[in-house]
Amino acid sequence: MSKKLTTTGLAVGGMLVAMIAGAAPATAGVSGPAFYVDGSLYRTVGTPTDLTRTGAPAGSWDLIYNFGGAQLNVATAAPGDRDYNGGRWQVHALSFPAGYSAAVASADADHDGVLDSDAEIGAAIAAGTAVDLGVVKQFECPVIPLPPNA
């Protein structure tokens, strides 16, 4: 593994820990907009769970793609989806070899200025404008639809 990849993975992992810690109970415990699922915004409640190295089977996780601060993260499932795994997440770090704006230009199918679905992320990866760096964290937290006009 290259030093650049390791450093990127650690930095993204640190940002994710900060994001989850930042979502920890402050007043009511519920975060503001935290991530997208299929173009819709969701929020969460920060939990102090770390399920890394549990050995759980791959099918017991949903994915969250971490953009390293370039935009809100994107999850692959939410409550009501047939394949939703109850809020157990594998976080995959993304990098952008030609820059984040190149990834958006290549894959933003709904032209809203962000990659907000796993289909758009898949298109960016296929185009080579995004790279999945693999799992950087595993944890559990709930997924809560963001109320309209929140």
Short mmCIF file of N, CA and C in Angstrom, two decimals:
data_model
loop_
_atom_site.label_atom_id
_atom_site.label_comp_id
_atom_site.label_asym_id
_atom_site.label_seq_id
_atom_site.Cartn_x
_atom_site.Cartn_y
_atom_site.Cartn_z
N MET A 1 0.85 -1.16 0.00
CA MET A 1 0.00 0.00 0.00
C MET A 1 0.90 1.23 0.00
N SER A 2 0.62 2.17 -0.84
CA SER A 2 1.45 3.36 -0.94
C SER A 2 1.22 4.27 0.26
N LYS A 3 2.23 5.10 0.53
CA LYS A 3 2.10 6.06 1.62
C LYS A 3 0.94 7.01 1.37
N LYS A 4 0.76 7.44 0.10
CA LYS A 4 -0.33 8.35 -0.22
C LYS A 4 -1.68 7.71 0.10
N LEU A 5 -1.87 6.46 -0.28
CA LEU A 5 -3.13 5.77 -0.01
C LEU A 5 -3.35 5.64 1.49
N THR A 6 -2.31 5.25 2.23
CA THR A 6 -2.44 5.10 3.67
C THR A 6 -2.79 6.44 4.31
N THR A 7 -2.10 7.49 3.93
CA THR A 7 -2.37 8.81 4.48
C THR A 7 -3.77 9.27 4.15
N THR A 8 -4.20 9.05 2.92
CA THR A 8 -5.55 9.43 2.52
C THR A 8 -6.58 8.66 3.33
N GLY A 9 -6.38 7.35 3.47
CA GLY A 9 -7.32 6.53 4.23
C GLY A 9 -7.41 6.97 5.68
N LEU A 10 -6.25 7.28 6.29
CA LEU A 10 -6.26 7.73 7.67
C LEU A 10 -6.93 9.09 7.80
N ALA A 11 -6.66 9.98 6.87
CA ALA A 11 -7.28 11.30 6.92
C ALA A 11 -8.79 11.20 6.77
N VAL A 12 -9.24 10.39 5.81
CA VAL A 12 -10.68 10.24 5.59
C VAL A 12 -11.31 9.55 6.79
N GLY A 13 -10.64 8.54 7.34
CA GLY A 13 -11.15 7.87 8.53
C GLY A 13 -11.28 8.85 9.69
N GLY A 14 -10.30 9.74 9.84
CA GLY A 14 -10.35 10.76 10.89
C GLY A 14 -11.50 11.72 10.67
N MET A 15 -11.74 12.09 9.40
CA MET A 15 -12.85 13.00 9.11
C MET A 15 -14.18 12.33 9.43
N LEU A 16 -14.28 11.03 9.14
CA LEU A 16 -15.52 10.33 9.43
C LEU A 16 -15.76 10.26 10.93
N VAL A 17 -14.70 9.95 11.69
CA VAL A 17 -14.84 9.92 13.14
C VAL A 17 -15.31 11.28 13.64
N ALA A 18 -14.74 12.35 13.09
CA ALA A 18 -15.16 13.70 13.48
C ALA A 18 -16.61 13.93 13.11
N MET A 19 -17.03 13.44 11.93
CA MET A 19 -18.42 13.63 11.52
C MET A 19 -19.36 12.92 12.49
N ILE A 20 -19.03 11.68 12.84
CA ILE A 20 -19.89 10.92 13.75
C ILE A 20 -19.87 11.55 15.14
N ALA A 21 -18.69 11.95 15.61
CA ALA A 21 -18.60 12.59 16.91
C ALA A 21 -19.38 13.89 16.92
N GLY A 22 -19.32 14.62 15.81
CA GLY A 22 -20.06 15.87 15.70
C GLY A 22 -21.55 15.67 15.71
N ALA A 23 -22.00 14.48 15.33
CA ALA A 23 -23.42 14.18 15.32
C ALA A 23 -23.89 13.63 16.66
N ALA A 24 -22.98 13.50 17.62
CA ALA A 24 -23.35 12.96 18.92
C ALA A 24 -24.33 13.90 19.62
N PRO A 25 -25.08 13.37 20.56
CA PRO A 25 -26.09 14.18 21.21
C PRO A 25 -25.54 15.50 21.75
N ALA A 26 -26.12 16.58 21.28
CA ALA A 26 -25.77 17.91 21.78
C ALA A 26 -27.01 18.47 22.46
N THR A 27 -28.09 18.58 21.71
CA THR A 27 -29.35 19.00 22.30
C THR A 27 -30.29 17.80 22.27
N ALA A 28 -30.89 17.54 21.13
CA ALA A 28 -31.80 16.40 21.02
C ALA A 28 -31.06 15.16 20.53
N GLY A 29 -29.82 15.31 20.09
CA GLY A 29 -29.03 14.18 19.64
C GLY A 29 -29.16 13.86 18.17
N VAL A 30 -30.02 14.54 17.45
CA VAL A 30 -30.22 14.25 16.04
C VAL A 30 -29.44 15.27 15.23
N SER A 31 -28.71 14.80 14.23
CA SER A 31 -27.90 15.69 13.40
C SER A 31 -28.76 16.46 12.41
N GLY A 32 -28.15 17.40 11.76
CA GLY A 32 -28.75 18.03 10.59
C GLY A 32 -28.48 17.14 9.39
N PRO A 33 -28.53 17.68 8.18
CA PRO A 33 -28.25 16.86 7.00
C PRO A 33 -26.90 16.15 7.14
N ALA A 34 -26.90 14.85 6.98
CA ALA A 34 -25.67 14.08 7.18
C ALA A 34 -25.21 13.36 5.91
N PHE A 35 -26.16 12.86 5.10
CA PHE A 35 -25.78 12.14 3.89
C PHE A 35 -26.98 12.00 2.96
N TYR A 36 -26.67 11.64 1.73
CA TYR A 36 -27.70 11.39 0.71
C TYR A 36 -27.95 9.89 0.56
N VAL A 37 -29.17 9.54 0.21
CA VAL A 37 -29.51 8.20 -0.28
C VAL A 37 -30.43 8.44 -1.48
N ASP A 38 -30.01 7.99 -2.64
CA ASP A 38 -30.79 8.14 -3.87
C ASP A 38 -31.30 9.57 -4.07
N GLY A 39 -30.44 10.54 -3.82
CA GLY A 39 -30.77 11.94 -4.06
C GLY A 39 -31.52 12.64 -2.94
N SER A 40 -31.94 11.91 -1.90
CA SER A 40 -32.65 12.52 -0.77
C SER A 40 -31.71 12.67 0.42
N LEU A 41 -31.92 13.74 1.20
CA LEU A 41 -31.10 13.97 2.38
C LEU A 41 -31.64 13.22 3.59
N TYR A 42 -30.71 12.72 4.39
CA TYR A 42 -31.03 12.02 5.64
C TYR A 42 -30.16 12.58 6.75
N ARG A 43 -30.61 12.36 7.97
CA ARG A 43 -29.84 12.73 9.15
C ARG A 43 -29.64 11.47 9.99
N THR A 44 -28.94 11.61 11.10
CA THR A 44 -28.65 10.46 11.93
C THR A 44 -28.53 10.88 13.39
N VAL A 45 -28.25 9.92 14.23
CA VAL A 45 -27.90 10.15 15.62
C VAL A 45 -26.54 9.53 15.81
N GLY A 46 -25.58 10.32 16.26
CA GLY A 46 -24.23 9.78 16.47
C GLY A 46 -24.24 8.72 17.56
N THR A 47 -23.58 7.62 17.31
CA THR A 47 -23.47 6.55 18.29
C THR A 47 -22.00 6.22 18.48
N PRO A 48 -21.60 5.80 19.66
CA PRO A 48 -20.19 5.49 19.91
C PRO A 48 -19.82 4.06 19.53
N THR A 49 -20.33 3.59 18.41
CA THR A 49 -20.04 2.20 18.02
C THR A 49 -18.88 2.15 17.05
N ASP A 50 -18.08 1.12 17.18
CA ASP A 50 -17.03 0.82 16.22
C ASP A 50 -17.08 -0.68 16.00
N LEU A 51 -17.58 -1.06 14.84
CA LEU A 51 -17.75 -2.48 14.54
C LEU A 51 -16.64 -3.00 13.64
N THR A 52 -15.56 -2.22 13.52
CA THR A 52 -14.42 -2.63 12.71
C THR A 52 -13.84 -3.92 13.29
N ARG A 53 -13.44 -4.79 12.42
CA ARG A 53 -12.79 -6.07 12.76
C ARG A 53 -13.72 -7.02 13.53
N THR A 54 -15.03 -6.93 13.29
CA THR A 54 -15.94 -7.87 13.94
C THR A 54 -16.03 -9.18 13.17
N GLY A 55 -15.63 -9.14 11.90
CA GLY A 55 -15.72 -10.34 11.08
C GLY A 55 -17.11 -10.60 10.53
N ALA A 56 -18.00 -9.62 10.65
CA ALA A 56 -19.36 -9.79 10.13
C ALA A 56 -19.32 -9.99 8.62
N PRO A 57 -20.21 -10.80 8.08
CA PRO A 57 -20.22 -11.04 6.63
C PRO A 57 -20.51 -9.77 5.84
N ALA A 58 -19.96 -9.69 4.64
CA ALA A 58 -20.10 -8.49 3.80
C ALA A 58 -21.56 -8.10 3.58
N GLY A 59 -22.46 -9.07 3.48
CA GLY A 59 -23.86 -8.79 3.22
C GLY A 59 -24.59 -8.16 4.38
N SER A 60 -23.95 -8.05 5.55
CA SER A 60 -24.63 -7.47 6.71
C SER A 60 -24.41 -5.96 6.82
N TRP A 61 -23.74 -5.37 5.83
CA TRP A 61 -23.43 -3.94 5.84
C TRP A 61 -24.06 -3.25 4.65
N ASP A 62 -24.39 -1.98 4.83
CA ASP A 62 -24.65 -1.08 3.71
C ASP A 62 -23.43 -0.18 3.60
N LEU A 63 -23.25 0.44 2.46
CA LEU A 63 -22.08 1.28 2.24
C LEU A 63 -22.42 2.75 2.41
N ILE A 64 -21.47 3.48 2.95
CA ILE A 64 -21.47 4.94 2.92
C ILE A 64 -20.17 5.34 2.23
N TYR A 65 -20.29 6.16 1.21
CA TYR A 65 -19.12 6.68 0.52
C TYR A 65 -18.75 8.01 1.14
N ASN A 66 -17.51 8.12 1.61
CA ASN A 66 -17.01 9.33 2.24
C ASN A 66 -16.22 10.14 1.22
N PHE A 67 -16.62 11.39 1.03
CA PHE A 67 -16.03 12.28 0.03
C PHE A 67 -14.90 13.13 0.58
N GLY A 68 -14.45 12.85 1.79
CA GLY A 68 -13.34 13.60 2.35
C GLY A 68 -13.61 15.07 2.54
N GLY A 69 -14.88 15.44 2.75
CA GLY A 69 -15.24 16.83 2.98
C GLY A 69 -15.65 17.59 1.74
N ALA A 70 -15.54 16.99 0.56
CA ALA A 70 -15.91 17.69 -0.68
C ALA A 70 -17.42 17.91 -0.77
N GLN A 71 -18.20 17.04 -0.17
CA GLN A 71 -19.65 17.14 -0.14
C GLN A 71 -20.14 16.20 0.95
N LEU A 72 -21.45 16.18 1.20
CA LEU A 72 -22.00 15.21 2.13
C LEU A 72 -21.78 13.80 1.61
N ASN A 73 -21.69 12.84 2.51
CA ASN A 73 -21.50 11.45 2.14
C ASN A 73 -22.74 10.91 1.43
N VAL A 74 -22.59 9.73 0.82
CA VAL A 74 -23.69 9.07 0.12
C VAL A 74 -23.79 7.64 0.63
N ALA A 75 -24.99 7.26 1.08
CA ALA A 75 -25.25 5.89 1.52
C ALA A 75 -26.00 5.14 0.42
N THR A 76 -25.90 3.82 0.46
CA THR A 76 -26.51 3.01 -0.60
C THR A 76 -27.90 2.50 -0.25
N ALA A 77 -28.36 2.71 0.98
CA ALA A 77 -29.68 2.20 1.36
C ALA A 77 -30.22 3.01 2.53
N ALA A 78 -31.53 2.94 2.71
CA ALA A 78 -32.22 3.63 3.81
C ALA A 78 -33.43 2.79 4.22
N PRO A 79 -34.02 3.10 5.37
CA PRO A 79 -35.22 2.36 5.78
C PRO A 79 -36.27 2.36 4.66
N GLY A 80 -36.87 1.22 4.46
CA GLY A 80 -37.85 1.05 3.39
C GLY A 80 -37.26 0.38 2.16
N ASP A 81 -35.94 0.44 2.00
CA ASP A 81 -35.29 -0.27 0.91
C ASP A 81 -35.22 -1.75 1.26
N ARG A 82 -35.49 -2.59 0.31
CA ARG A 82 -35.51 -4.04 0.55
C ARG A 82 -34.17 -4.54 1.10
N ASP A 83 -33.07 -3.93 0.67
CA ASP A 83 -31.74 -4.41 1.06
C ASP A 83 -31.12 -3.63 2.23
N TYR A 84 -31.90 -2.80 2.92
CA TYR A 84 -31.38 -2.02 4.06
C TYR A 84 -31.03 -2.95 5.21
N ASN A 85 -29.86 -2.76 5.81
CA ASN A 85 -29.35 -3.63 6.86
C ASN A 85 -29.46 -3.03 8.27
N GLY A 86 -30.40 -2.14 8.49
CA GLY A 86 -30.67 -1.66 9.83
C GLY A 86 -29.69 -0.65 10.39
N GLY A 87 -28.91 0.01 9.56
CA GLY A 87 -28.00 1.03 10.05
C GLY A 87 -26.60 0.53 10.38
N ARG A 88 -26.21 -0.59 9.84
CA ARG A 88 -24.84 -1.09 9.99
C ARG A 88 -24.08 -0.69 8.73
N TRP A 89 -23.00 0.08 8.92
CA TRP A 89 -22.34 0.74 7.79
C TRP A 89 -20.89 0.36 7.63
N GLN A 90 -20.49 0.19 6.39
CA GLN A 90 -19.08 0.13 5.99
C GLN A 90 -18.80 1.42 5.25
N VAL A 91 -17.86 2.18 5.74
CA VAL A 91 -17.51 3.44 5.11
C VAL A 91 -16.38 3.20 4.13
N HIS A 92 -16.60 3.60 2.88
CA HIS A 92 -15.58 3.52 1.84
C HIS A 92 -15.11 4.93 1.52
N ALA A 93 -13.82 5.15 1.59
CA ALA A 93 -13.25 6.45 1.23
C ALA A 93 -13.16 6.56 -0.28
N LEU A 94 -13.40 7.75 -0.79
CA LEU A 94 -13.25 8.03 -2.21
C LEU A 94 -12.11 9.02 -2.42
N SER A 95 -11.42 8.87 -3.54
CA SER A 95 -10.46 9.90 -3.97
C SER A 95 -10.83 10.30 -5.38
N PHE A 96 -10.33 11.43 -5.80
CA PHE A 96 -10.68 12.01 -7.09
C PHE A 96 -9.40 12.40 -7.82
N PRO A 97 -8.88 11.49 -8.67
CA PRO A 97 -7.58 11.73 -9.32
C PRO A 97 -7.49 13.04 -10.10
N ALA A 98 -8.58 13.46 -10.73
CA ALA A 98 -8.57 14.70 -11.52
C ALA A 98 -9.32 15.81 -10.77
N GLY A 99 -9.62 15.59 -9.48
CA GLY A 99 -10.34 16.56 -8.68
C GLY A 99 -11.83 16.24 -8.59
N TYR A 100 -12.43 16.69 -7.50
CA TYR A 100 -13.84 16.44 -7.25
C TYR A 100 -14.72 16.99 -8.37
N SER A 101 -14.41 18.18 -8.89
CA SER A 101 -15.27 18.78 -9.92
C SER A 101 -15.28 17.94 -11.19
N ALA A 102 -14.19 17.25 -11.49
CA ALA A 102 -14.17 16.36 -12.66
C ALA A 102 -15.11 15.18 -12.45
N ALA A 103 -15.16 14.66 -11.22
CA ALA A 103 -16.06 13.54 -10.92
C ALA A 103 -17.52 13.99 -11.08
N VAL A 104 -17.84 15.17 -10.56
CA VAL A 104 -19.20 15.69 -10.69
C VAL A 104 -19.54 15.90 -12.17
N ALA A 105 -18.61 16.48 -12.92
CA ALA A 105 -18.86 16.74 -14.34
C ALA A 105 -19.09 15.44 -15.11
N SER A 106 -18.44 14.36 -14.70
CA SER A 106 -18.55 13.10 -15.43
C SER A 106 -19.76 12.26 -15.05
N ALA A 107 -20.36 12.51 -13.88
CA ALA A 107 -21.34 11.54 -13.38
C ALA A 107 -22.59 12.13 -12.72
N ASP A 108 -22.73 13.43 -12.68
CA ASP A 108 -23.89 14.04 -12.03
C ASP A 108 -25.10 13.96 -12.95
N ALA A 109 -25.77 12.80 -12.95
CA ALA A 109 -26.86 12.53 -13.90
C ALA A 109 -28.05 13.46 -13.74
N ASP A 110 -28.32 13.92 -12.51
CA ASP A 110 -29.47 14.80 -12.31
C ASP A 110 -29.10 16.28 -12.31
N HIS A 111 -27.84 16.57 -12.60
CA HIS A 111 -27.34 17.95 -12.77
C HIS A 111 -27.66 18.87 -11.59
N ASP A 112 -27.49 18.32 -10.36
CA ASP A 112 -27.73 19.15 -9.18
C ASP A 112 -26.44 19.61 -8.51
N GLY A 113 -25.30 19.33 -9.13
CA GLY A 113 -24.03 19.82 -8.63
C GLY A 113 -23.33 18.96 -7.61
N VAL A 114 -23.90 17.79 -7.29
CA VAL A 114 -23.29 16.84 -6.36
C VAL A 114 -23.51 15.43 -6.87
N LEU A 115 -22.74 14.50 -6.35
CA LEU A 115 -22.99 13.07 -6.58
C LEU A 115 -23.81 12.61 -5.39
N ASP A 116 -25.09 12.32 -5.61
CA ASP A 116 -25.98 12.06 -4.48
C ASP A 116 -26.69 10.71 -4.54
N SER A 117 -26.13 9.79 -5.31
CA SER A 117 -26.68 8.42 -5.35
C SER A 117 -25.55 7.45 -5.63
N ASP A 118 -25.78 6.19 -5.27
CA ASP A 118 -24.75 5.20 -5.56
C ASP A 118 -24.61 4.98 -7.07
N ALA A 119 -25.67 5.23 -7.85
CA ALA A 119 -25.56 5.14 -9.31
C ALA A 119 -24.60 6.19 -9.85
N GLU A 120 -24.68 7.41 -9.33
CA GLU A 120 -23.77 8.46 -9.78
C GLU A 120 -22.33 8.16 -9.35
N ILE A 121 -22.16 7.64 -8.15
CA ILE A 121 -20.81 7.26 -7.71
C ILE A 121 -20.26 6.15 -8.60
N GLY A 122 -21.10 5.16 -8.90
CA GLY A 122 -20.68 4.08 -9.80
C GLY A 122 -20.26 4.60 -11.16
N ALA A 123 -20.99 5.59 -11.67
CA ALA A 123 -20.63 6.19 -12.96
C ALA A 123 -19.29 6.91 -12.87
N ALA A 124 -19.04 7.62 -11.78
CA ALA A 124 -17.75 8.32 -11.61
C ALA A 124 -16.60 7.32 -11.49
N ILE A 125 -16.83 6.22 -10.78
CA ILE A 125 -15.80 5.19 -10.66
C ILE A 125 -15.54 4.57 -12.03
N ALA A 126 -16.61 4.26 -12.77
CA ALA A 126 -16.45 3.68 -14.11
C ALA A 126 -15.72 4.63 -15.06
N ALA A 127 -15.93 5.94 -14.88
CA ALA A 127 -15.27 6.93 -15.73
C ALA A 127 -13.82 7.18 -15.30
N GLY A 128 -13.43 6.67 -14.15
CA GLY A 128 -12.08 6.88 -13.65
C GLY A 128 -11.88 8.21 -12.95
N THR A 129 -12.96 8.95 -12.71
CA THR A 129 -12.85 10.24 -12.04
C THR A 129 -13.02 10.13 -10.53
N ALA A 130 -13.41 8.95 -10.05
CA ALA A 130 -13.46 8.64 -8.62
C ALA A 130 -12.85 7.27 -8.42
N VAL A 131 -12.19 7.08 -7.28
CA VAL A 131 -11.57 5.80 -6.94
C VAL A 131 -12.05 5.41 -5.55
N ASP A 132 -12.55 4.18 -5.43
CA ASP A 132 -12.97 3.63 -4.14
C ASP A 132 -11.72 3.10 -3.45
N LEU A 133 -11.33 3.73 -2.33
CA LEU A 133 -10.13 3.34 -1.60
C LEU A 133 -10.38 2.21 -0.62
N GLY A 134 -11.61 1.74 -0.54
CA GLY A 134 -11.92 0.62 0.34
C GLY A 134 -12.45 1.05 1.69
N VAL A 135 -12.65 0.07 2.56
CA VAL A 135 -13.27 0.27 3.87
C VAL A 135 -12.31 0.99 4.81
N VAL A 136 -12.79 2.07 5.44
CA VAL A 136 -12.00 2.79 6.43
C VAL A 136 -12.62 2.72 7.83
N LYS A 137 -13.88 2.31 7.91
CA LYS A 137 -14.55 2.21 9.21
C LYS A 137 -15.83 1.40 9.07
N GLN A 138 -16.23 0.76 10.16
CA GLN A 138 -17.51 0.08 10.24
C GLN A 138 -18.17 0.50 11.55
N PHE A 139 -19.45 0.86 11.48
CA PHE A 139 -20.14 1.33 12.67
C PHE A 139 -21.64 1.18 12.48
N GLU A 140 -22.38 1.55 13.51
CA GLU A 140 -23.84 1.49 13.45
C GLU A 140 -24.42 2.84 13.85
N CYS A 141 -25.40 3.30 13.09
CA CYS A 141 -26.17 4.49 13.45
C CYS A 141 -27.47 4.48 12.66
N PRO A 142 -28.50 5.10 13.19
CA PRO A 142 -29.80 5.11 12.51
C PRO A 142 -29.81 6.07 11.33
N VAL A 143 -30.77 5.85 10.44
CA VAL A 143 -30.99 6.71 9.28
C VAL A 143 -32.39 7.31 9.44
N ILE A 144 -32.44 8.64 9.42
CA ILE A 144 -33.70 9.35 9.65
C ILE A 144 -33.95 10.30 8.49
N PRO A 145 -35.08 10.17 7.80
CA PRO A 145 -35.35 11.11 6.70
C PRO A 145 -35.33 12.55 7.21
N LEU A 146 -34.75 13.43 6.44
CA LEU A 146 -34.73 14.84 6.81
C LEU A 146 -36.10 15.43 6.52
N PRO A 147 -36.70 16.12 7.48
CA PRO A 147 -38.01 16.72 7.22
C PRO A 147 -37.93 17.76 6.09
N PRO A 148 -39.01 17.93 5.35
CA PRO A 148 -39.01 18.96 4.30
C PRO A 148 -38.70 20.33 4.90
N ASN A 149 -37.97 21.12 4.14
CA ASN A 149 -37.59 22.48 4.54
C ASN A 149 -36.78 22.54 5.82
N ALA A 150 -36.03 21.47 6.13
CA ALA A 150 -35.20 21.48 7.35
C ALA A 150 -33.88 22.16 7.10
#
